[in-house]
Amino acid sequence: MSGNDVEEQENQQCAEMAAPRSNVEEIRDRVILGEFGVRNVHTTDFPGNYPGYDDTWNRKKFEEKFRIDVIRMDENTLEFDMVGIDAAIANAFRRILLAEVPTMAIEKVFVYNNTSIVQDEILAHRLGLIPIKADPRLFEYRNAGDEEGTDIDTIQLQLKIKCTRNPRASKDSSDPSELYINHMVYSRDIKWTPLGNQADLFAEAGISPVHGDILIAQLRPGQELDIVMHCVKGVGKDHAKFSPVATASYRLLPEITLLQPVEGELAEKLKRCFSPGVIEIESDGGKKFAKVANSRLDTCSREVFRHDDLKNIVKLGRVRNHFIFSVESTGILSHVILVSEAIKVLMAKCDKFLSELDSAEVD
Amino acid sequence: MDALIDEYGGMTPQELAAPVNTIEEKWKLLPAFLKVKGLVKQHIDSFNYFINVEIKKIMKANEKITSDADPMWYLKYLNIYVGMPDVEESFNVTRPVSPHECRLRDMTYSAPITVDIEYTRGSQRIIRNALPIGRMPIMLRSSNCVLTGKTPAEFSKLNECPLDPGGYFIVKGQEKVILIQEQLSKNRIIVEADRKGAVGASVTSSTHEKKSRTNMAVRQGRFYLRHNTLSEDAPIAIIFKAMGVESDQEIVQMIGTEEHVMAAFAPSLEECQKAQIFTQTQALKYIGNKVRRQRMWGGPKKTKMEEARELLASTILTHVPVKEFNFRAKCIYLAVMVRRVILAQGDNKVDDRDYYGNKRLELAGQLARLMFSFLISLLNSELKKISDQIIPKQRAAQFDVVKHMRQDQITNGLVNAISTGNWSLKRFKMDRQGVTQVLSRLSYISALGMMTRISSQFEKTRKVSGPRSLQPSQWGMLCPSDTPEGEACGLVKNLALMTHITTDMEDGPIIKLAFNLGVEDVNLLCGEELSYPSVFLVFLNGNILGVIRDHQKLVNTFRLMRRAGFINEFVSISTNLTDRCVYISSDGGRLCRPYIIVKKGMPAVKNKHIEELAQGYRNFEDFLHESLVEYLDVNEENDCSIALYEHMINKDTTHLEIEPFTLLGVCAGLIPYPHHNQSPRNTYQCAMGKQAMGTIGYNQRNRIDTLMYLLAYPQKPMVKTKTIELIDFEKLPAGQNATVAVMSYSGYDIEDALVLNKASLDRGFGRCLVYKNAKCTLKRYTNQTFDKVMGPMLDAATRKPIWRHEILDADGICSPGEKVENKQVLVNKSMPTITQTPLEGSTQPQQPQFRDVPVTYKGSTDSYIEKVMISSNADDAFLIKILLRQTRRPEIGDKFSSRHGQKGVCGLIVPQEDMPFCDSGICPDIIMNPHGYPSRMTVGKLIELLAGKAGVLDGRFHYGTAFGGSKVKDVCEDLIRYGYNYLGKDYVTSGITGEPLEAYIYFGPVYYQKLKHMVLDKMHARARGPRAVLTRQPTEGRSRDGGLRLGEMERDCLIGYGASMLLLERLMISSDAFEVDVCGQCGLLGYSGWCHYCKSSCHVSSLRIPYACKLLFQELQSMNIVPRLKLSPYNE
């Protein structure tokens, strides 16, 4: 689906939403942004909660309503809409992305020599936070108490670098980058030493830090680092270094309703109260009208409420079950894979839970 | 009016009405000022003055030593020098030493004091040059320090931090600061009322040689002089007569001939009459009888009269010079004192002791001067004693004093004074403790803060509010915020940013100038002129110089001369209209600060001057020389009209403030928007800024301190102040910019607790390094034995080092990079069992016996060895220093604080996914409870958050400078531009439920400091453990693994509740229960079932009592008191 299509669809939706809604409908479907607080924050569509509504869950209805639209996709970020689902489930995906999708990260650092001024612990901490490009799906978790590791659960990396004086540096130079060689240790200096048959297995992709330009330490002539590292599979709830995303979060689709026509100067003023592109001015026979063009772009700064002449003619709301997800990958796995992995994790959890339930019945 | 026409005559009405343009960026004068003066410069200036100028004066005062034994013999000092710091490598071989080497090797950073002397040996006259007489500890960055004039690159070669302020000493490896001491100014008449409301005057006189205090009291309308050397109060008229003013008329003329003045003084004359004293001889005799006898050694015996005359000339009002018993000046001084008291009696115009114009600050130079002059006179008297003893004895070799000049007396005297902080000099009636303190290196700010600290001489226990409260004259000179809480509150103060403290200067030229400007010399006056209503008295440094008719002209011309640079810029002149006096001061220790001069309603400094300053064509001195800026001391400030801002300038304005934020000190200068905070909060932050971890200097990794806290990833604050830039806090920061959400979360945030984000901690937020050191020296003993370091002990079976010695190298010293656990050995040192030379006859064993005295590591958590230093100290003993390191991540219970006196401990660490997040996906590092705001009223913190948030979005730093800084309105407009809420409150989604929160959350970055208090260093619990030897009760304190005391009040609760068994268990069974045998017959304690008193065992029964109780009984017995226990079966 191309971006334009989506936008058109959005616009249609917005037009629909602008129509007056019943009060119950609003409580059910919208989160209202008031001047001093947010109203209707909780999901209330439990079965039987509203007379006249059938809120029992049924698969067909869900499948009809539920959709995922990918809005934007570039190298590291993915923006997609998840519509027709409860906040709890959407949040579960966010939480799993942050904390439970495994990656490989440096866990054990063996310092053979470190004459730099960076302390061993700090160096180890810095190394740990470097994203390592290795597909965690091809590795196993290391067993507790295992210090050595094998080729199925460990990636061995090596950093061996020594700073020396540059013999060809001009005499009167004071620029460290000209005077010394290797005075900046970057993540690209980390070299992979394959264990077992890893060399064949990962020959294509290779294993290395995702970014080569992460500064690890600075050295001066005579200082050296000789370090061997073990990367291990782990999850973000253990340590943030295992988290596969820079961040994963969502926001609800904003909805702006004009309660009465806004014309002339006021329209211009209204336009300025929102992010660019949210309100457009349309002229209709010399008169200028404000029109909600694309409420999706709004950042919900609630600027309208600061203007007494505007605050009562605009209603700010957000669609309760329309989640605009944004997933920023650290670059280890592509964001698309991350999301599908997250779904797999949730499915695995469900399976586990179901099997637990089944086994409980046996008892 | 004439003066006004004079000044404004040449101006058109338009010119007069034009608004005063503001001077753009006049704060740029500040860095220029700080380059030449300010902060630590006063210490350095004062010390420089001492070692370059004052030391020569001291030498001149103690120039010549003669001997009673030989009139021909003498020793004369010709000159004295203080050299550059060096260290003696071997005999007579020295080399320059760097301060850092002294720190590492536990040495004193000192330079030799050498003298040129002339003396006689036999009949020869000998001149010796450059003879060392001792060593002087050298202040860092003073004129004789190796660091002066060095570039930052040279600093780093010397392992020194270029940002380190200097101004302290290094004594025995410790950095010592001589705190600034505040005291009442010397040689000034202070009129004050005593507790009963009687008015009196007092003068503390002080000269280089003597110090004394003279009081004037009024009893039943009569004036008396009170002095330590007089056994009772002497009537003032008798004193006048003793000083040669015999005529009553003359006395009255000097005091004043007004009706009420004469009436007030009449009873005193009458008393003199009654005492039948009319002549000087009679008066001297009278006083001679009242002189308290002083033990005088040597010297010809004097009569009582002579003694009295001597006393009046030299001891009473010492500072008024008396030459050949010409008491004229002293009489006038005394008369002025009497007059002051009489005038003050009427309308109670007493002086204010707490007024800063009446205070002087004593700096390192002055204190060192006192100590040095005491030591040199001690040396001289010792030399004299030696010469008196040795010269009469006939010797083969002629008496040569040089051989008897000991160096260590002066060296040790100075070193001990600085290292202990005890300044006890009998001659100046001085006995002060705690003059010096160890420079706190917890953070850069704590070190800087210590250099600007002023301690007051008042006792801390006295419950008077006067000296503790904020004085209006303190404005701009001392920081109004930076004072500790509790007992020293208001007594310990700090200098403001632009304060300068004057040093002493020559008064000769000033006297000359004053006379040239029409001051009539007192010595030429008959006395009555003093009280003429048309004249003003002129004082110079507390001494009466003379009288002047046109005082306004004198003051104006004087100021013009000063601005023109003919006299020193720190000389101050001010008029006191109530006392009808002109005070000229050139003495040291006055507080002063620079102001922009305003002429004709226009500031002298123009924008072009500031531009030239910024371009480097001009420096601060140029501003002074061109009379654009001048220094005003507290007294002169009172004489001026100072405008705070340009728009406040009116026709009377004489000066303009450079920048209002300079009224705060270094510590308060770190606070963003302090003018929006409740004042005590700023005070709290001043105390807490000193506990914040961060960076302490560029040389921090070369230091081996006893305790050092560093932050792993320190950051510049997003919201900075001008002060922060000026003191280079940005280069050595102590804190991190944390994203804060002000909301309630989980309930683990009550009572100021903070909720931290686990992912932030994983990524390095609040991560800190704690360095400690272990030290040992290997000594040589008198019997030619010495300490040894042995290699690791090997396990017999495995041939591997035993666990305790696991980390040792073959040389017996631990190796860098190793992990040390509790009780492991760092240095396997052993010491000979016999260290004394055995007595004659007893044979020395061939092989000395050794005993292990290892240096072990103690600590609940493991450490890593950062580095090992092997060197030798000043006594040539082998010195081993080991630096141990711990890396800590924040945990529950660690203390954090923002820069607004808002401290809190970490109450909960929450995983990132549970944290609330805003629309842009940001989750906070810290969640803070909003209840912290209403009662504390730290609005500054709210604004810091807004400014920080706008700064982050805009990619720039905002200013929160006091009385200025980025405006809230502008900052909030920035927020709007980036699509954030104007008020800084964001729509936030709960990370737990995934649903939005009902409230908008105040969300943004705030600079947070990690404070040095960490649970790891404080947590303590004990089940069983050591007991005290004497009482057998559990030991006290965490360091001794002590028990937790169930105190008196807790005991009271248990008694009240009636929990007797619990009481018994707590106070006896779990503490010091002891089984004793008691004889039921005699009631005494027995032993092993046998009563030693009754010599029987039939009534002995065994019972449990606290050991302390048994101890009490025995102690009573030892004092001849018999405690007897009465026993009866408990079921009766």
CSV table of C-alpha atoms in Angstrom, one decimal, chain B residues 843-1085:
chain,number,residue,atom,x,y,z
B,843,THR,CA,73.5,-10.7,72.5
B,844,GLN,CA,71.8,-9.9,69.3
B,845,PRO,CA,70.4,-12.9,67.6
B,846,GLN,CA,72.0,-13.5,64.3
B,847,GLN,CA,68.8,-13.7,62.2
B,848,PRO,CA,66.2,-11.1,63.2
B,849,GLN,CA,62.8,-12.6,63.8
B,850,PHE,CA,60.0,-11.3,61.7
B,851,ARG,CA,56.3,-10.9,62.4
B,852,ASP,CA,53.6,-10.6,59.7
B,853,VAL,CA,51.9,-7.2,59.6
B,854,PRO,CA,50.1,-7.4,56.2
B,855,VAL,CA,48.0,-4.6,54.8
B,856,THR,CA,44.7,-6.3,54.2
B,857,TYR,CA,41.7,-5.2,52.3
B,858,LYS,CA,38.5,-4.6,54.3
B,859,GLY,CA,35.2,-3.9,52.7
B,860,SER,CA,31.9,-5.6,52.1
B,861,THR,CA,32.3,-5.4,48.3
B,862,ASP,CA,35.2,-6.4,46.2
B,863,SER,CA,37.5,-3.8,44.7
B,864,TYR,CA,39.9,-3.7,41.8
B,865,ILE,CA,43.4,-2.5,42.0
B,866,GLU,CA,43.8,0.5,39.8
B,867,LYS,CA,47.5,1.2,40.4
B,868,VAL,CA,50.4,0.6,42.7
B,869,MET,CA,52.9,3.3,43.5
B,870,ILE,CA,56.2,2.6,44.9
B,871,SER,CA,58.3,5.5,46.1
B,872,SER,CA,60.0,7.0,49.1
B,873,ASN,CA,58.6,9.6,51.4
B,874,ALA,CA,60.3,12.6,53.0
B,875,ASP,CA,61.9,10.5,55.7
B,876,ASP,CA,63.4,8.2,53.1
B,877,ALA,CA,61.2,5.4,54.1
B,878,PHE,CA,59.9,3.1,51.4
B,879,LEU,CA,56.4,4.1,50.5
B,880,ILE,CA,53.8,1.9,48.8
B,881,LYS,CA,50.4,3.4,47.9
B,882,ILE,CA,47.7,1.3,46.3
B,883,LEU,CA,44.7,2.7,44.6
B,884,LEU,CA,41.6,0.6,44.8
B,885,ARG,CA,38.6,1.1,42.6
B,886,GLN,CA,34.9,0.2,42.7
B,887,THR,CA,32.4,0.8,40.0
B,888,ARG,CA,28.9,1.2,41.3
B,889,ARG,CA,25.6,1.5,39.5
B,890,PRO,CA,22.7,3.2,41.3
B,891,GLU,CA,20.7,1.0,43.6
B,892,ILE,CA,17.7,1.5,45.9
B,893,GLY,CA,18.7,3.9,48.6
B,894,ASP,CA,21.3,5.9,46.7
B,895,LYS,CA,20.8,9.6,47.1
B,896,PHE,CA,20.2,12.1,44.3
B,897,SER,CA,19.4,15.7,44.1
B,898,SER,CA,18.5,18.4,41.6
B,899,ARG,CA,20.1,21.8,41.8
B,900,HIS,CA,17.3,23.2,43.9
B,901,GLY,CA,17.8,21.6,47.3
B,902,GLN,CA,15.5,18.8,46.3
B,903,LYS,CA,17.2,15.7,47.5
B,904,GLY,CA,15.7,12.2,47.4
B,905,VAL,CA,16.7,8.6,47.6
B,906,CYS,CA,16.0,6.1,44.9
B,907,GLY,CA,12.9,4.2,46.1
B,908,LEU,CA,12.3,1.9,43.2
B,909,ILE,CA,14.0,0.8,40.0
B,910,VAL,CA,11.5,0.1,37.3
B,911,PRO,CA,12.1,-1.7,33.9
B,912,GLN,CA,11.8,0.6,30.9
B,913,GLU,CA,8.7,-1.1,29.6
B,914,ASP,CA,6.8,-0.2,32.7
B,915,MET,CA,7.7,3.4,32.5
B,916,PRO,CA,5.2,5.9,31.1
B,917,PHE,CA,6.1,7.2,27.7
B,918,CYS,CA,5.1,10.3,25.7
B,919,ASP,CA,3.9,10.5,22.1
B,920,SER,CA,7.5,10.7,20.8
B,921,GLY,CA,8.3,7.5,22.7
B,922,ILE,CA,10.5,9.1,25.3
B,923,CYS,CA,10.3,7.5,28.7
B,924,PRO,CA,11.7,9.2,31.8
B,925,ASP,CA,15.0,8.4,33.6
B,926,ILE,CA,13.5,9.6,36.8
B,927,ILE,CA,10.0,9.9,38.1
B,928,MET,CA,9.6,12.4,40.8
B,929,ASN,CA,6.6,12.9,43.1
B,930,PRO,CA,4.8,16.2,42.6
B,931,HIS,CA,4.3,16.6,46.3
B,932,GLY,CA,7.9,17.8,46.4
B,933,TYR,CA,6.8,21.2,45.0
B,934,PRO,CA,4.0,22.9,46.9
B,935,SER,CA,5.8,23.1,50.3
B,936,ARG,CA,9.3,23.7,48.9
B,937,MET,CA,8.3,26.3,46.3
B,938,THR,CA,11.2,25.6,44.1
B,939,VAL,CA,9.8,27.3,41.1
B,940,GLY,CA,13.3,27.5,39.7
B,941,LYS,CA,13.3,23.8,39.1
B,942,LEU,CA,10.1,24.0,37.1
B,943,ILE,CA,11.6,26.7,34.9
B,944,GLU,CA,14.8,24.7,34.6
B,945,LEU,CA,12.7,21.8,33.2
B,946,LEU,CA,11.1,24.1,30.7
B,947,ALA,CA,14.3,25.7,29.6
B,948,GLY,CA,16.0,22.3,29.5
B,949,LYS,CA,13.3,20.9,27.3
B,950,ALA,CA,13.4,23.8,24.9
B,951,GLY,CA,17.1,23.6,24.8
B,952,VAL,CA,17.1,19.9,24.0
B,953,LEU,CA,14.6,20.5,21.2
B,954,ASP,CA,16.5,23.5,19.9
B,955,GLY,CA,20.0,22.0,20.2
B,956,ARG,CA,21.4,24.7,22.4
B,957,PHE,CA,22.0,25.5,26.1
B,958,HIS,CA,19.8,27.9,27.9
B,959,TYR,CA,20.8,30.3,30.6
B,960,GLY,CA,19.3,30.3,34.1
B,961,THR,CA,21.5,33.0,35.5
B,962,ALA,CA,20.2,34.7,38.6
B,963,PHE,CA,18.2,37.8,38.0
B,964,GLY,CA,18.3,37.1,34.3
B,965,GLY,CA,18.5,34.0,32.1
B,966,SER,CA,16.1,32.8,29.3
B,967,LYS,CA,12.6,34.1,29.8
B,968,VAL,CA,9.9,31.5,30.5
B,969,LYS,CA,7.8,33.0,27.8
B,970,ASP,CA,10.5,32.6,25.1
B,971,VAL,CA,11.3,29.2,26.3
B,972,CYS,CA,7.7,28.1,26.1
B,973,GLU,CA,7.3,29.6,22.6
B,974,ASP,CA,10.1,27.3,21.6
B,975,LEU,CA,8.2,24.3,23.0
B,976,ILE,CA,5.2,25.3,20.9
B,977,ARG,CA,7.3,25.5,17.8
B,978,TYR,CA,8.4,22.0,18.2
B,979,GLY,CA,4.9,20.8,18.8
B,980,TYR,CA,5.1,20.4,22.5
B,981,ASN,CA,2.7,21.8,25.1
B,982,TYR,CA,3.2,25.4,26.1
B,983,LEU,CA,3.2,24.5,29.8
B,984,GLY,CA,5.6,21.6,29.4
B,985,LYS,CA,2.9,19.1,30.2
B,986,ASP,CA,2.8,16.1,27.9
B,987,TYR,CA,0.2,13.5,27.1
B,988,VAL,CA,1.6,10.4,28.5
B,989,THR,CA,0.7,6.7,28.2
B,990,SER,CA,1.1,4.3,31.0
B,991,GLY,CA,3.7,1.6,30.2
B,992,ILE,CA,1.8,-0.9,32.4
B,993,THR,CA,-1.7,-0.7,31.0
B,994,GLY,CA,-1.0,0.9,27.7
B,995,GLU,CA,-3.8,3.3,28.2
B,996,PRO,CA,-3.2,7.1,28.5
B,997,LEU,CA,-2.8,8.7,31.9
B,998,GLU,CA,-5.7,10.9,33.0
B,999,ALA,CA,-3.4,13.8,33.8
B,1000,TYR,CA,-0.9,15.6,31.7
B,1001,ILE,CA,2.6,15.1,33.0
B,1002,TYR,CA,5.2,17.7,33.5
B,1003,PHE,CA,8.0,16.2,31.5
B,1004,GLY,CA,11.5,17.2,30.6
B,1005,PRO,CA,15.2,17.3,31.5
B,1006,VAL,CA,16.5,18.4,34.8
B,1007,TYR,CA,20.1,18.4,35.9
B,1008,TYR,CA,20.5,15.8,38.6
B,1009,GLN,CA,23.5,15.3,40.9
B,1010,LYS,CA,24.4,12.0,42.5
B,1011,LEU,CA,25.4,12.6,46.0
B,1012,LYS,CA,28.1,10.8,47.8
B,1013,HIS,CA,25.8,9.0,50.3
B,1014,MET,CA,25.3,5.5,49.0
B,1015,VAL,CA,23.6,2.6,50.8
B,1016,LEU,CA,26.6,0.4,50.0
B,1017,ASP,CA,28.6,2.4,52.5
B,1018,LYS,CA,25.9,2.6,55.1
B,1019,MET,CA,24.0,-0.6,55.2
B,1020,HIS,CA,24.5,-2.6,58.3
B,1021,ALA,CA,23.0,-5.5,60.1
B,1022,ARG,CA,24.2,-7.9,62.7
B,1023,ALA,CA,23.0,-11.1,64.2
B,1024,ARG,CA,26.1,-12.2,66.2
B,1025,GLY,CA,29.3,-10.4,66.3
B,1026,PRO,CA,32.1,-8.9,68.3
B,1027,ARG,CA,31.7,-7.7,71.9
B,1028,ALA,CA,33.5,-5.0,73.9
B,1029,VAL,CA,36.2,-6.4,76.2
B,1030,LEU,CA,35.3,-4.5,79.3
B,1031,THR,CA,31.5,-4.9,79.4
B,1032,ARG,CA,31.0,-7.9,77.2
B,1033,GLN,CA,28.2,-6.0,75.5
B,1034,PRO,CA,28.0,-5.8,71.7
B,1035,THR,CA,30.3,-3.2,70.1
B,1036,GLU,CA,29.0,0.0,68.7
B,1037,GLY,CA,29.0,1.3,65.1
B,1038,ARG,CA,29.1,-0.1,61.7
B,1039,SER,CA,32.8,0.0,61.4
B,1040,ARG,CA,33.1,-2.5,64.3
B,1041,ASP,CA,30.2,-4.6,63.1
B,1042,GLY,CA,28.3,-3.3,66.1
B,1043,GLY,CA,24.8,-4.1,67.3
B,1044,LEU,CA,21.8,-1.8,67.0
B,1045,ARG,CA,21.1,-0.2,70.3
B,1046,LEU,CA,17.8,-0.6,72.1
B,1047,GLY,CA,18.0,2.8,73.7
B,1048,GLU,CA,16.5,4.4,76.7
B,1049,MET,CA,13.4,5.6,75.0
B,1050,GLU,CA,12.8,2.2,73.3
B,1051,ARG,CA,13.3,0.6,76.7
B,1052,ASP,CA,10.7,3.0,78.2
B,1053,CYS,CA,8.2,1.9,75.6
B,1054,LEU,CA,8.7,-1.7,76.4
B,1055,ILE,CA,8.3,-1.0,80.1
B,1056,GLY,CA,5.2,1.0,79.5
B,1057,TYR,CA,3.8,-1.9,77.5
B,1058,GLY,CA,4.8,-4.4,80.1
B,1059,ALA,CA,6.8,-6.7,77.8
B,1060,SER,CA,9.1,-7.8,80.5
B,1061,MET,CA,10.3,-10.9,78.8
B,1062,LEU,CA,11.2,-9.0,75.7
B,1063,LEU,CA,13.1,-6.5,77.9
B,1064,LEU,CA,15.0,-9.3,79.6
B,1065,GLU,CA,15.8,-10.8,76.3
B,1066,ARG,CA,17.0,-7.6,74.7
B,1067,LEU,CA,18.9,-6.1,77.6
B,1068,MET,CA,20.4,-9.2,79.1
B,1069,ILE,CA,20.2,-12.5,77.2
B,1070,SER,CA,21.0,-11.1,73.8
B,1071,SER,CA,23.6,-8.7,75.3
B,1072,ASP,CA,25.8,-9.6,78.2
B,1073,ALA,CA,24.2,-12.3,80.2
B,1074,PHE,CA,26.6,-13.8,82.8
B,1075,GLU,CA,26.3,-16.7,85.2
B,1076,VAL,CA,27.4,-15.7,88.7
B,1077,ASP,CA,27.5,-17.5,91.9
B,1078,VAL,CA,26.0,-15.5,94.8
B,1079,CYS,CA,26.1,-16.4,98.4
B,1080,GLY,CA,22.7,-16.1,99.9
B,1081,GLN,CA,24.1,-15.5,103.4
B,1082,CYS,CA,26.5,-12.6,102.8
B,1083,GLY,CA,25.1,-11.5,99.5
B,1084,LEU,CA,28.5,-11.3,97.9
B,1085,LEU,CA,29.6,-12.9,94.6
